[in-house]
mmCIF file of C-alpha atoms in Angstrom:
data_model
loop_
_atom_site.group_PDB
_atom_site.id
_atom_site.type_symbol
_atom_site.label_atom_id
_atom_site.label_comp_id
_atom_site.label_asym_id
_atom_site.label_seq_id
_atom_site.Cartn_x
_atom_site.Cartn_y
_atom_site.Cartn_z
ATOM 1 C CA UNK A 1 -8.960 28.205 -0.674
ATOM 2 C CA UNK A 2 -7.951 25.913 -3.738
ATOM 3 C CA UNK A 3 -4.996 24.560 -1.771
ATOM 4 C CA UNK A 4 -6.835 23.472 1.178
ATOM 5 C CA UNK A 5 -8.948 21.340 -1.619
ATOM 6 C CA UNK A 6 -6.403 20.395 -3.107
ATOM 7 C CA UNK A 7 -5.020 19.190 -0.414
ATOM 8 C CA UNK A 8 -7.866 17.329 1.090
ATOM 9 C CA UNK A 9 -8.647 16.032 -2.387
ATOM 10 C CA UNK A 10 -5.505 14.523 -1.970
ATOM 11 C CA UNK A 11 -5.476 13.106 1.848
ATOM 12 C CA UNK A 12 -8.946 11.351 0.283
ATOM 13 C CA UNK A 13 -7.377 10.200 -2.761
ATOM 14 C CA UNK A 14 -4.138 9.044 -0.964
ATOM 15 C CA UNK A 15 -6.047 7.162 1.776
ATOM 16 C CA UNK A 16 -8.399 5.514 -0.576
ATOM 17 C CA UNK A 17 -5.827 3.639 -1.910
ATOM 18 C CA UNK A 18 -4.413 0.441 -0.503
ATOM 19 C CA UNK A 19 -0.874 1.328 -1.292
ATOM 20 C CA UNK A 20 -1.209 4.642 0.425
ATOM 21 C CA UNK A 21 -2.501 3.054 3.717
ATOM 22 C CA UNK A 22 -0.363 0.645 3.472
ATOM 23 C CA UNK A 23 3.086 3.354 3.225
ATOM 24 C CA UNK A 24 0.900 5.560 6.201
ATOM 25 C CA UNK A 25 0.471 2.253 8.481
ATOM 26 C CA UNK A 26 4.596 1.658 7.256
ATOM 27 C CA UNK A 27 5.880 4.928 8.459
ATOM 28 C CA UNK A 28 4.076 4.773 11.752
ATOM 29 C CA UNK A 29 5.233 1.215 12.521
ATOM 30 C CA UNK A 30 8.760 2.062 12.093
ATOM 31 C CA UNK A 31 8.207 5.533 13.920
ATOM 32 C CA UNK A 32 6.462 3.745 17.068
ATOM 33 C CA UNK A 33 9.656 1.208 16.693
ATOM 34 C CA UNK A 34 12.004 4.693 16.754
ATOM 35 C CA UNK A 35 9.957 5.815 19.616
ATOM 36 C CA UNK A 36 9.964 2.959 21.794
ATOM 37 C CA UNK A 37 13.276 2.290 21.640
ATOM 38 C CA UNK A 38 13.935 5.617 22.308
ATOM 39 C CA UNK A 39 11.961 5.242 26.016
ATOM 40 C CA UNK A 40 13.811 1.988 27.322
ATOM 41 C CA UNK A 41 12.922 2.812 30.965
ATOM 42 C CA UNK A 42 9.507 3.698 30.885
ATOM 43 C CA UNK A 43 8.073 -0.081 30.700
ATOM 44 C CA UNK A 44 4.655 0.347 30.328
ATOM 45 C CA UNK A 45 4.684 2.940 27.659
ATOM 46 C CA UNK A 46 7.081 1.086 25.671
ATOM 47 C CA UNK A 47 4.408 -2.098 25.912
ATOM 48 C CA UNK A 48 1.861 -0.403 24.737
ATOM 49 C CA UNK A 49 4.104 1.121 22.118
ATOM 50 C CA UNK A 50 5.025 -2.214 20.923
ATOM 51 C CA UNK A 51 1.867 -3.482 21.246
ATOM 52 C CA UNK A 52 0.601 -0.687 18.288
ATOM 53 C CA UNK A 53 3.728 -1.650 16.361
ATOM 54 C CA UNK A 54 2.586 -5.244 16.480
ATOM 55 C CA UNK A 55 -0.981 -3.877 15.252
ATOM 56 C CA UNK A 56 0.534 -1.971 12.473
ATOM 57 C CA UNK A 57 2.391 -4.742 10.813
ATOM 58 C CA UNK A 58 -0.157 -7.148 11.443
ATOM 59 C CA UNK A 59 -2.321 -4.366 9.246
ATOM 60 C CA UNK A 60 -0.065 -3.928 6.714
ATOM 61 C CA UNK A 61 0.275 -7.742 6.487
ATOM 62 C CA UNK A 62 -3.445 -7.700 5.508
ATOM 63 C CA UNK A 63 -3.641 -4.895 3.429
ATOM 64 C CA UNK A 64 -0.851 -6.884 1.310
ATOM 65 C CA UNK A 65 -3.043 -9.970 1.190
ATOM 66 C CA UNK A 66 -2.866 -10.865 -2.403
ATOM 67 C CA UNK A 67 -0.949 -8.552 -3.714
ATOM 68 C CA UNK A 68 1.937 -11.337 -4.560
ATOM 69 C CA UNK A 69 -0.183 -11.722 -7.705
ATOM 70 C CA UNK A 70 0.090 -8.113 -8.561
ATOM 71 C CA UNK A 71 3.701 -8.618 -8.981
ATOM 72 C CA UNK A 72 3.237 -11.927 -10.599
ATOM 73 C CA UNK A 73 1.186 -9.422 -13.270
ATOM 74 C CA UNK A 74 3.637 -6.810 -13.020
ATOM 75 C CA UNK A 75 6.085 -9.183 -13.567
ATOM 76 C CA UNK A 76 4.872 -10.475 -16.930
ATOM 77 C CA UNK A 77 4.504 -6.991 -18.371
ATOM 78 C CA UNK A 78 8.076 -6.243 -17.645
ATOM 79 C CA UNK A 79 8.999 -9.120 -20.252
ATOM 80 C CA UNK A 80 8.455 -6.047 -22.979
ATOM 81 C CA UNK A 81 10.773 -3.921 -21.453
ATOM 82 C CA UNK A 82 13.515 -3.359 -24.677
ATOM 83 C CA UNK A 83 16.786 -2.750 -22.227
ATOM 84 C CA UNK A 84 17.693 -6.192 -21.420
ATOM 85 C CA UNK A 85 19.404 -5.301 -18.065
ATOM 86 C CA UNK A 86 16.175 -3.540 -16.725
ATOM 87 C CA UNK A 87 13.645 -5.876 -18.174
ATOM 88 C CA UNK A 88 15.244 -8.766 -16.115
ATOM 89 C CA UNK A 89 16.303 -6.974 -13.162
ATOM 90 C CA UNK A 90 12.394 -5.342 -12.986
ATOM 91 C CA UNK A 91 10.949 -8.873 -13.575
ATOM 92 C CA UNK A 92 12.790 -10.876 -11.534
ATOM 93 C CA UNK A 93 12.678 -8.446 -8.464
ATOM 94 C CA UNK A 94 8.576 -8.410 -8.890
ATOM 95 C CA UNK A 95 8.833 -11.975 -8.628
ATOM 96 C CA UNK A 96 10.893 -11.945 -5.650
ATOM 97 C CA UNK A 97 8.475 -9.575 -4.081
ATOM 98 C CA UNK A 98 5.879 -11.665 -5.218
ATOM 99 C CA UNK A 99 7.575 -14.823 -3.211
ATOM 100 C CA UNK A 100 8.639 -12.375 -0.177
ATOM 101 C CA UNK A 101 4.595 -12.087 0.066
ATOM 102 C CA UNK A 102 3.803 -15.054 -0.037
ATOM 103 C CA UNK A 103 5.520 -16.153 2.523
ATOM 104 C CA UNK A 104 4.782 -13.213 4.576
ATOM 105 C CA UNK A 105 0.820 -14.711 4.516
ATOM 106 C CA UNK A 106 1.950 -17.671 6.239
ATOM 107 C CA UNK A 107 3.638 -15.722 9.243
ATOM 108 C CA UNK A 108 0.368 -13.589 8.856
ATOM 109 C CA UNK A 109 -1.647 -16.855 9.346
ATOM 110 C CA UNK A 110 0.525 -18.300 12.039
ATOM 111 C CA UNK A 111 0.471 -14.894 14.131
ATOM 112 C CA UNK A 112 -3.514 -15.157 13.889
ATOM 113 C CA UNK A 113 -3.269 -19.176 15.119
ATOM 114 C CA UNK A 114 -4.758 -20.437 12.088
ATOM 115 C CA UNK A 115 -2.071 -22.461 11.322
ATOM 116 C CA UNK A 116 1.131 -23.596 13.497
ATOM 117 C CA UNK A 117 4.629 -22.969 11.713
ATOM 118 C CA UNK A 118 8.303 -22.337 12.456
ATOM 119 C CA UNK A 119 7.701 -18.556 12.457
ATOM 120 C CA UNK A 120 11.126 -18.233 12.114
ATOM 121 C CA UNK A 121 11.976 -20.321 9.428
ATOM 122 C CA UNK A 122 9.861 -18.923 7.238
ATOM 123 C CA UNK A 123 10.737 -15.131 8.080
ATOM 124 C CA UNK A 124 14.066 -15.786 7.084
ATOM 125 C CA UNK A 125 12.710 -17.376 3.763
ATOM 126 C CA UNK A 126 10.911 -14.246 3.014
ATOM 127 C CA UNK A 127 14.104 -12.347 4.211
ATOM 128 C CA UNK A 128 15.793 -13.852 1.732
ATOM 129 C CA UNK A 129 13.326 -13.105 -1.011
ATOM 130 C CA UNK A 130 12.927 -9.318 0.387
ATOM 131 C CA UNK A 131 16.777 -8.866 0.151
ATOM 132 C CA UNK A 132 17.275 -10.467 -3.452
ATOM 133 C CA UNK A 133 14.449 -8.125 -4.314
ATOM 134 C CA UNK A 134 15.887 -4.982 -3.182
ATOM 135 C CA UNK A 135 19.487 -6.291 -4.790
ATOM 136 C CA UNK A 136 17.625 -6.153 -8.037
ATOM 137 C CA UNK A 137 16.448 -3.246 -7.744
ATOM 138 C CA UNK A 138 20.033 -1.525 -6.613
ATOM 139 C CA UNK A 139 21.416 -3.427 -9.504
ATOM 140 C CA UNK A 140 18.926 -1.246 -11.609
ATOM 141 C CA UNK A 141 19.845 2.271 -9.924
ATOM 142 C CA UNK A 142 23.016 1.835 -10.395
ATOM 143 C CA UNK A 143 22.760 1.067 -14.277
ATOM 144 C CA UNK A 144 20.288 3.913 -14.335
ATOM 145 C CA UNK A 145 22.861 6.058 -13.034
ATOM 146 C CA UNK A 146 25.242 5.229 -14.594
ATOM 147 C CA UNK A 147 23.361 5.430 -17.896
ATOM 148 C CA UNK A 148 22.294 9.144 -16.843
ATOM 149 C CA UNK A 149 25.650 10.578 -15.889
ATOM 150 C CA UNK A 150 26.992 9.512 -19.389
ATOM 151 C CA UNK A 151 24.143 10.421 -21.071
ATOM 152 C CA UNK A 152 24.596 14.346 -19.018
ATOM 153 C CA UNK A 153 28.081 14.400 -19.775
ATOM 154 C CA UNK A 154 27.096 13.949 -23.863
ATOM 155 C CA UNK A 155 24.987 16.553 -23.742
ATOM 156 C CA UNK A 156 27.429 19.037 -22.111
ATOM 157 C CA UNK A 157 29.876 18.143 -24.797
ATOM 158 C CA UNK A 158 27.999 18.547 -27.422
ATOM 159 C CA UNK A 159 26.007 21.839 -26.432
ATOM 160 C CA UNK A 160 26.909 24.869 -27.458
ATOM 161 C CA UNK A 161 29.202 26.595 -24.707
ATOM 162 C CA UNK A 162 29.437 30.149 -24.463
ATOM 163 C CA UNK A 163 32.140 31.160 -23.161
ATOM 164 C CA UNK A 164 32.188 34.175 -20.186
ATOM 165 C CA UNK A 165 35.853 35.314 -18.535
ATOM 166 C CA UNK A 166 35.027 36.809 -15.626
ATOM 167 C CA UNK A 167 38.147 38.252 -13.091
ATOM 168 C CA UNK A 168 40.724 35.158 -15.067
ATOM 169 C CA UNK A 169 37.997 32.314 -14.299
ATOM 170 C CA UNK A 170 36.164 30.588 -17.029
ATOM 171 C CA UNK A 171 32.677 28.970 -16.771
ATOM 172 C CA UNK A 172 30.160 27.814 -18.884
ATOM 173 C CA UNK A 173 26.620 28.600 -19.528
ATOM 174 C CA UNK A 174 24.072 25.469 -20.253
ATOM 175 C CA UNK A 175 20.511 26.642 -20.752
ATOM 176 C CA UNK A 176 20.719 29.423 -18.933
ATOM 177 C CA UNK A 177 22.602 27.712 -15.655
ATOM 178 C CA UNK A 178 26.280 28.574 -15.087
ATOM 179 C CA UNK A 179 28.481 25.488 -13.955
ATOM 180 C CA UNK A 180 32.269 25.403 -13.308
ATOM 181 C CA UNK A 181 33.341 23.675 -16.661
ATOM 182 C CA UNK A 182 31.063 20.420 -16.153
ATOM 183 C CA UNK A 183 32.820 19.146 -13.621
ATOM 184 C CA UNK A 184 32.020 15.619 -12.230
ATOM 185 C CA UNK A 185 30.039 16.338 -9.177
ATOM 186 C CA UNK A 186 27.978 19.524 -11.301
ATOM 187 C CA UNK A 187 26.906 16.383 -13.700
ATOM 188 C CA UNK A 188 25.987 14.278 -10.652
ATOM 189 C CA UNK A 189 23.662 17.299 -9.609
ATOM 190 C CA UNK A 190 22.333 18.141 -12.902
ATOM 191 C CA UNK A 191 21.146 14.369 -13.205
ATOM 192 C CA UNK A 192 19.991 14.006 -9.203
ATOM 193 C CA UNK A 193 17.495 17.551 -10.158
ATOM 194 C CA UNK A 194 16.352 15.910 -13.412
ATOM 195 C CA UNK A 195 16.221 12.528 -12.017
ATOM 196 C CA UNK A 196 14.405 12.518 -9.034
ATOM 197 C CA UNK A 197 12.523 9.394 -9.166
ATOM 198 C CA UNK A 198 15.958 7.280 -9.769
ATOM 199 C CA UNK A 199 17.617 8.773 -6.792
ATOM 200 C CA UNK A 200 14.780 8.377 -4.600
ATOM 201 C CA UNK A 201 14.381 5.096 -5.683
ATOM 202 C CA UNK A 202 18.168 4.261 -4.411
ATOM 203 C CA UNK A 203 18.028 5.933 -1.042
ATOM 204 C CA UNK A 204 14.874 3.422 -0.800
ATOM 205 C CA UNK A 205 16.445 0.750 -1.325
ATOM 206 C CA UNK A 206 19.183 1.273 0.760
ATOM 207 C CA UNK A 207 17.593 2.179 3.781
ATOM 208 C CA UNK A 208 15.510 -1.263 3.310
ATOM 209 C CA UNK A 209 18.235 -3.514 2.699
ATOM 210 C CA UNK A 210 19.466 -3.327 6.501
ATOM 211 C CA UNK A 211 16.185 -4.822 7.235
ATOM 212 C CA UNK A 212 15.825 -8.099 5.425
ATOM 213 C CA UNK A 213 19.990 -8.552 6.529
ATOM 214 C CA UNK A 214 19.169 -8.264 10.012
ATOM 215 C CA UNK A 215 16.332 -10.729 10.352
ATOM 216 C CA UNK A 216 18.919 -13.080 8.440
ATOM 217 C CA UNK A 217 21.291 -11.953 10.921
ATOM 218 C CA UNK A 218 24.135 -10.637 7.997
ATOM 219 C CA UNK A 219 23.887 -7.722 10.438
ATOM 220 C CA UNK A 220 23.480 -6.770 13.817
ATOM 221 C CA UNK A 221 21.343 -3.435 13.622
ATOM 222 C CA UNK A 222 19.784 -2.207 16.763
ATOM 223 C CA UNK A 223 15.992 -1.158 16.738
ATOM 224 C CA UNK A 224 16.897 2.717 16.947
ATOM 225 C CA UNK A 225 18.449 2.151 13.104
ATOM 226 C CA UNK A 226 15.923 -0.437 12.259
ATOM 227 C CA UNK A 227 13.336 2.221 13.089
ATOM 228 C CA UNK A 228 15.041 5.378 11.622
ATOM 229 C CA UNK A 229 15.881 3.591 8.731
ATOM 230 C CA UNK A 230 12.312 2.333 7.805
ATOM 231 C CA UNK A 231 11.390 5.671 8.754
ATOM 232 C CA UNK A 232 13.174 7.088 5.394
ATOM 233 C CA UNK A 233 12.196 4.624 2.659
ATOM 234 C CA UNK A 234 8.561 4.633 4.309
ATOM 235 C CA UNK A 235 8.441 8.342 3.890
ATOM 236 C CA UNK A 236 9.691 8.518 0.313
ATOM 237 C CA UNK A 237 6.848 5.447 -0.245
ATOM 238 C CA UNK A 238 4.104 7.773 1.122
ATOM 239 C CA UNK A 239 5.808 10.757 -1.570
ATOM 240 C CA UNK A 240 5.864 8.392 -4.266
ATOM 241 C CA UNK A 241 2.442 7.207 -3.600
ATOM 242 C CA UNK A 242 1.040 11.107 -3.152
ATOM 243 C CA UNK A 243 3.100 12.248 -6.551
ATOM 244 C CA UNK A 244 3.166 9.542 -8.633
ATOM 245 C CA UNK A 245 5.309 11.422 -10.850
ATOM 246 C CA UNK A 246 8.513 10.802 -8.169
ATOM 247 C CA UNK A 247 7.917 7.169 -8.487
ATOM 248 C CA UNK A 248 10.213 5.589 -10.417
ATOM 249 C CA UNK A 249 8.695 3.249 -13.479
ATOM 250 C CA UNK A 250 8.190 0.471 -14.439
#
């Protein structure tokens, strides 16, 4: 009985945020995109299937009205960040979130025929501010990474090993949890379990970066990978925004 509370305390919690709507309306944009592709010969479906794409990024578009000055904030508070390589890589990719935005309102504006633009144009610019953005932040999971697999491989050496020979093979016992002489890929594991939020945070941002690439046409990706890509970041955007604590911060 709890977990059905809990759980609906949660889907009420999670959809009363604009973040959490926002990674919902995400994931079924790029699953409708998935879809639709997926049905090339049934033309009226995929119409209407594009049609509630359309709707969902147009939404989205909304929900994000104004939130370039969140990151402007964000942005600022990062300047207090000791590590010099994260405090400018976390500041300067708010800011180029904060600019992607920005420019996103205008195609927002044009699509409702408020104004008249080069839609185009100005995609790209925001394209261009998405994919400096997400560079940033892969810049930043690497260097966390890296800083974590050294930091595991310290500890390994310096704990105290105890030393089992079972039938000629030696292995080593870390709190409990037996590893084959801390090899490289057992550290790699060790820091992936401890370190969720980092290596979420990477698959993220890899999956996105196709997309800013192929609106500036640095790629040619079809809509199928488009789709299934957005499809993983957007999930591990609604996890992050149902468990904070896999999010990575700041």
């Amino acid at each position: 009985m709890s977990t059905s509370s809990d759980l609906i305390t949660g889907i009420i919690k999670f959809g009363g945020q604009t973040n959490g709507r926002d990674k919902f309306f995400r994931l079924v944009q790029y699953s409708v995109k998935l879809i639709w592709w997926n049905l090339k010969n049934k033309n009226d479906l995929v119409e209407k299937l594009k049609k509630l794409e359309s709707s969902m990024s147009m939404t989205r578009k909304l929900l994000r009205m104004g939130k370039s000055l969140d990151f402007i904030q964000a942005a600022l508070k990062s300047l207090h960040i000791k590590d010099d390589i994260i405090r400018w890589t976390v500041t300067l990719s708010k800011i180029s979130q904060s600019m992607f935005l920005l420019f996103d309102h205008i195609i927002y504006f044009h699509n409702l025929g408020i104004i008249k633009t080069d839609k185009a144009k100005w995609s790209k610019i925001s394209a261009q501010f998405w994919f400096f953005s997400l560079a940033l932040n892969l810049t930043r999971n690497f260097y966390d990474i890296a800083n974590l697999v050294k930091l595991e491989m310290s500890k390994q050496q310096k704990r105290g090993n105890e030393i089992q020979y079972s039938n000629g093979e030696t292995t080593a016992t870390y709190n409990g949890r037996r590893t084959p002489n801390a090899g490289a890929l057992s550290v790699v594991v060790q820091c992936v379990c401890d370190n969720k939020p980092v290596f979420l945070d990477l698959v993220k941002n890899v999956s996105d970066l196709v997309l800013p690439l192929n609106t500036l046409g640095k790629v040619n990706a079809s809509t199928g990978v488009q789709g299934f890509l957005g499809i993983i970041s957007s999930m591990i955007g609604v996890a992050t925004v149902w468990n904070p604590t896999l999010k990575l911060v700041p």
